[in-house]
Short mmCIF file of C-alpha atoms in Angstrom, two decimals:
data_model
loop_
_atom_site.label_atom_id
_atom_site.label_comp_id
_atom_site.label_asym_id
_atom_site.label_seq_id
_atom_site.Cartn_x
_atom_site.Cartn_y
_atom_site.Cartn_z
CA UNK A 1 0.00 0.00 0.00
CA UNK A 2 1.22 3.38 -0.70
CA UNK A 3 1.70 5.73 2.48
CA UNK A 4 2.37 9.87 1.65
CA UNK A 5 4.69 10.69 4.57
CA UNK A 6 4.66 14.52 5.29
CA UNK A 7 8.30 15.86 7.28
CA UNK A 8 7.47 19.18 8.89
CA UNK A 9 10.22 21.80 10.38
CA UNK A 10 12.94 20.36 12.41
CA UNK A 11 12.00 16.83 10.79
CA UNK A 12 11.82 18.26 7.07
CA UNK A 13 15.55 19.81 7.88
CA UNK A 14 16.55 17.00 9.17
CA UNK A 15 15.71 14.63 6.55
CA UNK A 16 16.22 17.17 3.69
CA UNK A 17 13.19 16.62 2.33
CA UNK A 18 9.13 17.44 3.18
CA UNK A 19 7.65 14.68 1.85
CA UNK A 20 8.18 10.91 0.81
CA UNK A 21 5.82 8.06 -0.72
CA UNK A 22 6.43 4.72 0.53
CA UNK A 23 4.89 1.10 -0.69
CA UNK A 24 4.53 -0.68 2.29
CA UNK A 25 3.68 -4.23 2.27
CA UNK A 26 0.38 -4.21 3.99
CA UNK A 27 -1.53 -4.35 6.46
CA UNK A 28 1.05 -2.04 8.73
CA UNK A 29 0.64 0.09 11.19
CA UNK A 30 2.46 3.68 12.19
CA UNK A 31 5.16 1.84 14.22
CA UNK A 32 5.75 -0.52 11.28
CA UNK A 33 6.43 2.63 9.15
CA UNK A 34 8.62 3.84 11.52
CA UNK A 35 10.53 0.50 11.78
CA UNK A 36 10.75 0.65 7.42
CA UNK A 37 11.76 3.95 8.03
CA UNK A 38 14.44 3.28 10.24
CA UNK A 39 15.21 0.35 8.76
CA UNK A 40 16.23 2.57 5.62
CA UNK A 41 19.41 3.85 7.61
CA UNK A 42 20.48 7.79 7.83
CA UNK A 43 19.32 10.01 7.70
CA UNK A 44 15.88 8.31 8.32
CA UNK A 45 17.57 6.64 11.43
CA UNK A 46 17.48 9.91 13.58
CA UNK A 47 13.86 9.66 13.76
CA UNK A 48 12.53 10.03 17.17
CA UNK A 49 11.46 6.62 18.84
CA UNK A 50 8.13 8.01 20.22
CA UNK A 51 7.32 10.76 17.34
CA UNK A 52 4.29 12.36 17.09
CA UNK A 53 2.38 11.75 14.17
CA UNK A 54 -1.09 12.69 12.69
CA UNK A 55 -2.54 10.23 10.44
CA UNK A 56 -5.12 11.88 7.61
CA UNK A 57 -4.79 15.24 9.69
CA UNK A 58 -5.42 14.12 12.96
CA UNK A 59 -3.08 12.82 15.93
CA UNK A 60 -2.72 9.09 16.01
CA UNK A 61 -0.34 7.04 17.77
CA UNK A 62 1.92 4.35 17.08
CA UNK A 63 -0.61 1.43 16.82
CA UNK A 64 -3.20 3.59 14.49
CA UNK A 65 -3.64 1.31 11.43
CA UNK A 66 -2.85 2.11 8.13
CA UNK A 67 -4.81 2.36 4.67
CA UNK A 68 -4.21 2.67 1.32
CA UNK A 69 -3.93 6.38 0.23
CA UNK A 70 -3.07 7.61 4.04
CA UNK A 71 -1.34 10.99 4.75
CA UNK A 72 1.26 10.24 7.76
CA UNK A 73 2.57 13.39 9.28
CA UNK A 74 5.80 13.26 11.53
CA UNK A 75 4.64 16.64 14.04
CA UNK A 76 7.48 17.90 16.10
CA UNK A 77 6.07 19.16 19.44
CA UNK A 78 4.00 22.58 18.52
CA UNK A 79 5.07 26.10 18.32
CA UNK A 80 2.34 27.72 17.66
CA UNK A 81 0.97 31.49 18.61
CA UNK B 1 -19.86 31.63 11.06
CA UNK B 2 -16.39 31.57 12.50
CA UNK B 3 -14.15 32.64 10.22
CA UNK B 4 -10.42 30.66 10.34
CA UNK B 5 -7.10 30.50 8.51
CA UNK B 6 -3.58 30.30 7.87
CA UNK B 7 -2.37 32.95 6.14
CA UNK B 8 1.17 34.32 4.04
CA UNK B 9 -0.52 38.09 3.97
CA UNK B 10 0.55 40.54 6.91
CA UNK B 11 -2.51 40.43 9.16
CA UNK B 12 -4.89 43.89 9.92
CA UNK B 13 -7.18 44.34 13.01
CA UNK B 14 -9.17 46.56 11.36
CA UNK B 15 -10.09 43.87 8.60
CA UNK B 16 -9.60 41.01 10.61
CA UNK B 17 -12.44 42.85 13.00
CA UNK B 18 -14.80 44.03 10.80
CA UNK B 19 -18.26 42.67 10.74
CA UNK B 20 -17.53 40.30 13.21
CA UNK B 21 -20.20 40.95 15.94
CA UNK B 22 -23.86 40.83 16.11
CA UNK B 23 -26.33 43.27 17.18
CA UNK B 24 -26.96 41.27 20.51
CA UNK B 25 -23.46 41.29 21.30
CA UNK B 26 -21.80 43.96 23.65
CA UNK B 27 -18.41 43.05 24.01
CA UNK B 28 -15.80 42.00 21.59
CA UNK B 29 -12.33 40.80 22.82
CA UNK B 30 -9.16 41.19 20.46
CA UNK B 31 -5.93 39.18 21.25
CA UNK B 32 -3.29 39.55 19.01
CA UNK B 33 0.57 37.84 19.15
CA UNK B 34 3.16 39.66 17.92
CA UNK B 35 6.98 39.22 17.53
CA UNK B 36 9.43 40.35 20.14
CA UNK B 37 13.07 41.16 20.08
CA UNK B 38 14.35 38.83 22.59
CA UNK B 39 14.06 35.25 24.02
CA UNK B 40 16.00 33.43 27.11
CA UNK B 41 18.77 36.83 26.73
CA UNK B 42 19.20 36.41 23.20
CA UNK B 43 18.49 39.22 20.73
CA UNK B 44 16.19 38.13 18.32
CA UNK B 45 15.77 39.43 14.64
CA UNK B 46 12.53 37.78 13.79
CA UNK B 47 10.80 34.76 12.99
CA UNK B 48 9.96 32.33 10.07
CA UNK B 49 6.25 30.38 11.16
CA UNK B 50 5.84 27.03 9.46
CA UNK B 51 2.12 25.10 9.15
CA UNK B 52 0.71 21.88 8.02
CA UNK B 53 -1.46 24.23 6.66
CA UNK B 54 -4.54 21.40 5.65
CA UNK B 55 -4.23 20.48 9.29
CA UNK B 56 -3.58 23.40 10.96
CA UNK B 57 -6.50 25.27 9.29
CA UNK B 58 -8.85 22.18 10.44
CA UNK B 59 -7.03 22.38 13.86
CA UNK B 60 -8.66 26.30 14.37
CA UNK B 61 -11.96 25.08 12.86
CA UNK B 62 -12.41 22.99 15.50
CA UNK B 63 -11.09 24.91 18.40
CA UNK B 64 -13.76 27.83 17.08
CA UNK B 65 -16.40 24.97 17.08
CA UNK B 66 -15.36 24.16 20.87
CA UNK B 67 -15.77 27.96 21.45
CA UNK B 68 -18.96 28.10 20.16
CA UNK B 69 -20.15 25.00 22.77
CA UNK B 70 -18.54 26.36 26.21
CA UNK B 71 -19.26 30.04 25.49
CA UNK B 72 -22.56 30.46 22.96
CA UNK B 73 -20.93 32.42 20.36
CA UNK B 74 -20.34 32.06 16.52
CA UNK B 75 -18.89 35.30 16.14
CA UNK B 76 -15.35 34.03 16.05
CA UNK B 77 -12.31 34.62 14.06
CA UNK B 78 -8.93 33.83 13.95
CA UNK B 79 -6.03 33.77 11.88
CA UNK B 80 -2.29 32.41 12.26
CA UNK B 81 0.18 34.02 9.86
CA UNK B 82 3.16 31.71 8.35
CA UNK B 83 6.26 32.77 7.21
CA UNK B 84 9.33 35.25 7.24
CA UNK B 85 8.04 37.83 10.39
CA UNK B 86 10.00 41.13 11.66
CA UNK B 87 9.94 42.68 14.95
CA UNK B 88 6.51 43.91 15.63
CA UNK B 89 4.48 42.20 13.43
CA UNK B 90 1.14 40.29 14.00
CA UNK B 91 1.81 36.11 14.20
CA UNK B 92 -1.70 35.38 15.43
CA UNK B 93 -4.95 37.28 15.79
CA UNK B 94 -7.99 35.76 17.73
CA UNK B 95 -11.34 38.24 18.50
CA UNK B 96 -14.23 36.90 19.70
CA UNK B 97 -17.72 38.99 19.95
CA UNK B 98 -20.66 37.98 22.77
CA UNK B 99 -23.39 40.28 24.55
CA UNK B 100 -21.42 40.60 27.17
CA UNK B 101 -17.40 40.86 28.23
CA UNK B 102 -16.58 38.31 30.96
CA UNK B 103 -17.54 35.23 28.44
CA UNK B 104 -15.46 37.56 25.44
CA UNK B 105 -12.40 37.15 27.96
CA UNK B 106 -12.82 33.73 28.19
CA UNK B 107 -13.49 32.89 25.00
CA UNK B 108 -10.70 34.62 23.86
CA UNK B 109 -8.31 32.96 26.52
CA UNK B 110 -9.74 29.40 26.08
CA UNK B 111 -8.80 29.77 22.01
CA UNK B 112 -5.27 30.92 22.00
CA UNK B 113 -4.75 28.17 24.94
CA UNK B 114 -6.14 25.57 22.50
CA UNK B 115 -4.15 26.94 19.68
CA UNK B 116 -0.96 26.73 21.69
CA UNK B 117 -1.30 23.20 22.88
CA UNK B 118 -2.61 21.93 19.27
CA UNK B 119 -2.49 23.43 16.25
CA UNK B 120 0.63 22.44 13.71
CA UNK B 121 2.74 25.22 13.93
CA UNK B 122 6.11 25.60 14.53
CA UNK B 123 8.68 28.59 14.65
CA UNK B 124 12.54 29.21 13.98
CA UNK B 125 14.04 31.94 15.67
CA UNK B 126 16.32 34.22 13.84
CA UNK B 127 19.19 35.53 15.96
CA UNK B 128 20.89 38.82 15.49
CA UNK B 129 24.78 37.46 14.57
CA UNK B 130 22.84 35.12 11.55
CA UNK B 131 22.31 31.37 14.05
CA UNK B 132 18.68 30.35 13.87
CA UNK B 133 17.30 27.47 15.92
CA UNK B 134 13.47 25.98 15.62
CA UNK B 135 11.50 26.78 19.43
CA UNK B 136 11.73 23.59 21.53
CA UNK B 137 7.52 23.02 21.41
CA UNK B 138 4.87 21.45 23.18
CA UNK B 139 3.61 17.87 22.98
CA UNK B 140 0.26 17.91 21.86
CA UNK B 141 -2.08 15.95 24.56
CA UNK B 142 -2.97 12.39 23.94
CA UNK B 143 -0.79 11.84 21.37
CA UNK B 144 1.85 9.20 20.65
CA UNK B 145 3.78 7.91 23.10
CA UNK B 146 6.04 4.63 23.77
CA UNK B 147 3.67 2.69 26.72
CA UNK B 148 5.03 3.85 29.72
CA UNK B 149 6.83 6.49 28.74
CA UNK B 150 6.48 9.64 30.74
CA UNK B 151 4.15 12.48 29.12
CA UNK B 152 7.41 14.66 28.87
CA UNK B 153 9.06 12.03 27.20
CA UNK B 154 11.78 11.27 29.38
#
């Protein structure tokens, strides 16, 4: 299944990039993208071990499920106002 | 209606305000965020704001709906600007019109709390000497977490 992954701010410097599609062999869940992810070596490796991530806009956590066509943000902590 | 968004365009009270309240309402608070000069002793130059804009913009939608159910008002707006940001300049803008002022005050309050805790925003500092660093944030509540990890992450 394909998964758009969304880097914002510290995470999008980080990794160089904003935004990444992956095809991950399904059924998976967030913490199974993280663990491709890291599996992928630097710089993906220097992803936190508890991120927080919003799945199709909305906070999730590591054992939300993933579908087809999902949006997978990696937030750092806010910074808003 | 409230009326939300994220926004690249400087923001304007005067705009931002106008035809916000009602003829029943008697009391209209205005909170606005701007930029200052310094943080923790450093001189600061200004500030670059970053969203996930899609989320960010649902984010205030829903905080205004939450407004509307603790405090009996629709006449709500707010805006959160993104971007490149001098010394001075308007970073978020929140007014909020009701009949009368103590639930405008709250209102008002209860928003930007929301907005702090949750919405997707995040902010580099720009030092005078040329370093930059992105703002150490907050952990949104009830979001991921290792099990049994402490809510500070430690």
């Amino acid at each position: 299944m394909t998964i758009r992954i969304l880097f914002f701010a510290s995470y999008r410097e980080l990794l160089g990039s904003g935004e990444l599609l992956l095809d991950l062999p399904g059924p998976g869940t967030v913490s199974d993208l993280l663990q491709d992810l890291w599996d992928r070596g630097e710089p993906y490796s220097a992803l936190p071990a508890s991120p927080v991530v919003a799945v199709n806009r909305e906070f999730a956590t590591l054992d939300t499920l993933l579908e087809e066509g999902d949006e997978v943000a990696f937030v750092p902590p806010v910074a808003g106002g | 209606m409230p009326k939300v968004a994220i926004t690249e365009s400087p923001i304007r009270a005067e705009e931002f305000l106008a035809d916000l309240p009602s003829s029943s309402d008697g009391a209209m608070v205005l909170f606005l965020g701007v930029v200052r000069d310094h943080h923790d002793g450093r001189a600061v130059k200004g500030l670059v704001y970053e969203a996930y804009r899609e989320m960010a913009e649902e984010t205030l939608a829903l905080i205004a709906t939450e407004v509307e159910e603790r405090f009996g008002t629709d006449r709500i707006a707010a805006l959160h600007r993104i971007g490149a940001l001098g010394i001075g300049e308007v970073a978020t803008a929140i007014a909020v019109a009701t009949p009368h002022r103590a639930e405008a005050y709250d209102a008002s309050r209860y928003f930007l709390e929301e907005l702090k805790k949750r919405l997707p925003v995040w902010k580099r500092e720009e030092y005078v000497g040329g370093e930059s660093r992105w703002l150490e944030g907050t952990i949104p509540p009830g979001t991921a977490r290792k099990l049994g990890e402490r809510e500070d992450g430690r």
